């Protein structure tokens, strides 16, 4: 097992695929699922939730993070992310967008792990520091 939560990276990717099924993405047709592993309270799932006013849409990663934070859970260890066009297999790794990286930086350490997967067997792991170096945070205010 990779962590205290007792959920392996492969299982986390599997859960991200479950989350992606619940995407509400009638405008882009692109389903994203995220599974956020916490040290104290298992995993939180999130999917992208779109809106007819496109800017009101929310990404899968932020859905998962905000669900956890609003439950009082912030000890995040890793997140698995998957994305694919509805009805298709993932054709690329689903990297988090810039806004989601910034939200991660608010709550996660530099060594927080971001697992982007095309499948349970085809994935890459990055740290938040790798995906958002030289970030702006509370220490800059
Ligand atoms: N999306 C995410 O859920 N996460 C990301 O990091 C990138 C983009 C969603 C937003 C929108 O619903 C769809 O993917 C297409 O951009």
Coordinates of C-alpha atoms and ligand atoms in Angstrom, one line a residue:
X1 CA 0.0 0.0 0.0
X2 CA 1.3 3.5 -0.9
X3 CA -0.1 5.4 2.0
X4 CA -1.8 5.5 5.4
X5 CA -5.3 5.6 3.9
X6 CA -4.9 2.0 2.7
X7 CA -5.9 2.8 -0.9
X8 CA -3.3 2.1 -3.6
X9 CA -2.6 4.5 -6.5
X10 CA -4.2 2.0 -8.9
X11 CA -7.4 1.8 -6.7
X12 CA -7.4 5.6 -6.6
X13 CA -7.4 5.7 -10.4
X14 CA -10.2 3.2 -10.4
X15 CA -12.2 5.5 -8.2
X16 CA -11.4 8.5 -10.5
X17 CA -13.1 6.5 -13.3
X18 CA -16.1 6.0 -11.1
X19 CA -16.3 9.7 -10.4
X20 CA -16.0 10.5 -14.1
X21 CA -19.2 8.6 -14.7
X22 CA -21.0 11.2 -12.6
X23 CA -19.7 14.1 -14.7
X24 CA -22.3 16.6 -15.7
X25 CA -20.8 17.7 -19.0
X26 CA -23.5 18.3 -21.6
X27 CA -21.6 21.2 -23.2
X28 CA -18.1 19.9 -23.6
X29 CA -18.9 16.2 -23.6
X30 CA -15.6 15.7 -21.8
X31 CA -15.9 13.7 -18.6
X32 CA -13.4 14.3 -15.8
X33 CA -13.2 12.3 -12.6
X34 CA -11.0 12.9 -9.5
X35 CA -10.3 10.8 -6.5
X36 CA -8.7 12.7 -3.6
X37 CA -6.9 10.6 -1.0
X38 CA -6.9 12.0 2.6
X39 CA -4.9 10.7 5.5
X40 CA -7.8 10.8 8.0
X41 CA -11.0 10.2 6.1
X42 CA -10.5 7.9 3.1
X43 CA -11.2 9.3 -0.4
X44 CA -13.3 12.1 -1.8
X45 CA -14.6 11.9 -5.4
X46 CA -15.3 14.8 -7.7
X47 CA -16.5 15.2 -11.2
X48 CA -16.8 18.2 -13.5
X49 CA -20.1 20.0 -13.3
X50 CA -20.9 22.3 -16.2
X51 CA -23.3 25.1 -16.6
X52 CA -25.1 26.8 -19.5
X53 CA -23.3 29.9 -18.4
X54 CA -19.9 28.2 -19.1
X55 CA -17.9 30.2 -16.6
X56 CA -20.0 28.8 -13.8
X57 CA -18.7 25.3 -14.5
X58 CA -16.5 23.5 -11.9
X59 CA -13.6 21.1 -12.5
X60 CA -13.5 17.6 -11.1
X61 CA -10.5 18.3 -8.9
X62 CA -12.0 21.4 -7.3
X63 CA -15.3 19.5 -6.7
X64 CA -13.4 16.8 -4.8
X65 CA -11.2 19.3 -2.8
X66 CA -14.2 21.6 -1.9
X67 CA -16.2 18.6 -0.8
X68 CA -13.4 17.6 1.6
X69 CA -12.7 21.1 2.9
X70 CA -16.3 21.7 3.6
X71 CA -16.3 18.4 5.6
X72 CA -13.4 19.8 7.7
X73 CA -10.9 17.4 6.0
X74 CA -7.7 18.9 4.7
X75 CA -5.0 16.4 5.1
X76 CA -4.6 15.6 1.4
X77 CA -2.0 13.2 0.2
X78 CA -2.7 12.5 -3.4
X79 CA -5.2 13.0 -6.2
X80 CA -5.9 10.7 -9.2
X81 CA -7.4 12.4 -12.3
X82 CA -8.8 10.8 -15.5
X83 CA -10.6 12.4 -18.4
X84 CA -12.1 11.3 -21.7
X85 CA -14.7 12.2 -24.3
X86 CA -18.0 10.7 -23.4
X87 CA -18.3 7.2 -24.9
X88 CA -14.5 7.0 -25.7
X89 CA -11.4 5.8 -23.9
X90 CA -8.9 8.3 -22.5
X91 CA -6.7 9.5 -25.3
X92 CA -4.3 11.5 -23.1
X93 CA -3.4 12.1 -19.5
X94 CA -5.8 14.6 -17.9
X95 CA -3.6 17.2 -16.3
X96 CA -5.2 19.6 -13.8
X97 CA -6.0 23.1 -15.2
X98 CA -4.2 26.2 -13.8
X99 CA -7.0 27.2 -11.5
X100 CA -7.1 23.7 -10.0
X101 CA -3.3 23.7 -9.5
X102 CA -3.7 27.0 -7.7
X103 CA -6.5 25.6 -5.4
X104 CA -4.3 22.6 -4.7
X105 CA -1.5 24.9 -3.7
X106 CA -3.8 26.5 -1.1
X107 CA -4.4 23.2 0.7
X108 CA -1.6 20.9 -0.2
X109 CA 2.2 20.6 0.4
X110 CA 4.7 20.7 -2.4
X111 CA 5.1 16.9 -2.2
X112 CA 1.3 16.4 -2.8
X113 CA 1.1 13.8 -5.5
X114 CA -0.9 14.2 -8.7
X115 CA -1.6 11.0 -10.5
X116 CA -2.9 11.4 -14.1
X117 CA -4.1 8.2 -15.6
X118 CA -5.2 6.8 -18.9
X119 CA -6.0 3.5 -17.2
X120 CA -5.1 1.7 -14.0
X121 CA -1.9 0.5 -15.6
X122 CA -1.0 3.6 -17.6
X123 CA -0.4 6.6 -15.4
X124 CA 2.2 9.2 -14.4
X125 CA 2.8 10.7 -11.1
X126 CA 3.9 14.3 -10.4
X127 CA 4.3 16.4 -7.3
X128 CA 2.5 19.7 -7.0
X129 CA 5.9 21.4 -7.0
X130 CA 6.5 19.9 -10.5
X131 CA 3.2 21.1 -11.9
X132 CA 3.1 24.5 -10.2
X133 CA 6.6 25.7 -9.4
X134 CA 7.2 29.2 -8.0
X135 CA 3.6 29.5 -7.0
X136 CA 1.9 32.4 -5.4
X137 CA 0.5 31.8 -1.9
X138 CA -0.3 33.2 1.5
X139 CA 3.4 33.7 2.2
X140 CA 3.5 36.3 -0.7
X141 CA 0.9 38.5 0.9
Ligands
LIG1 N1 -12.0 20.1 -16.6 C1 -11.8 19.5 -15.4 O1 -12.8 19.0 -14.8 N2 -10.6 19.5 -14.8 C2 -9.5 20.1 -15.4 O2 -8.4 20.2 -14.8 C3 -9.6 20.6 -16.8 C4 -10.9 20.7 -17.4 C5 -13.3 20.1 -17.2 C6 -13.9 21.4 -17.3 C7 -15.0 21.2 -18.4 O3 -16.2 20.7 -17.8 C8 -14.3 20.2 -19.3 O4 -13.3 19.6 -18.5 C9 -13.8 20.7 -20.6 O5 -12.9 21.7 -20.3

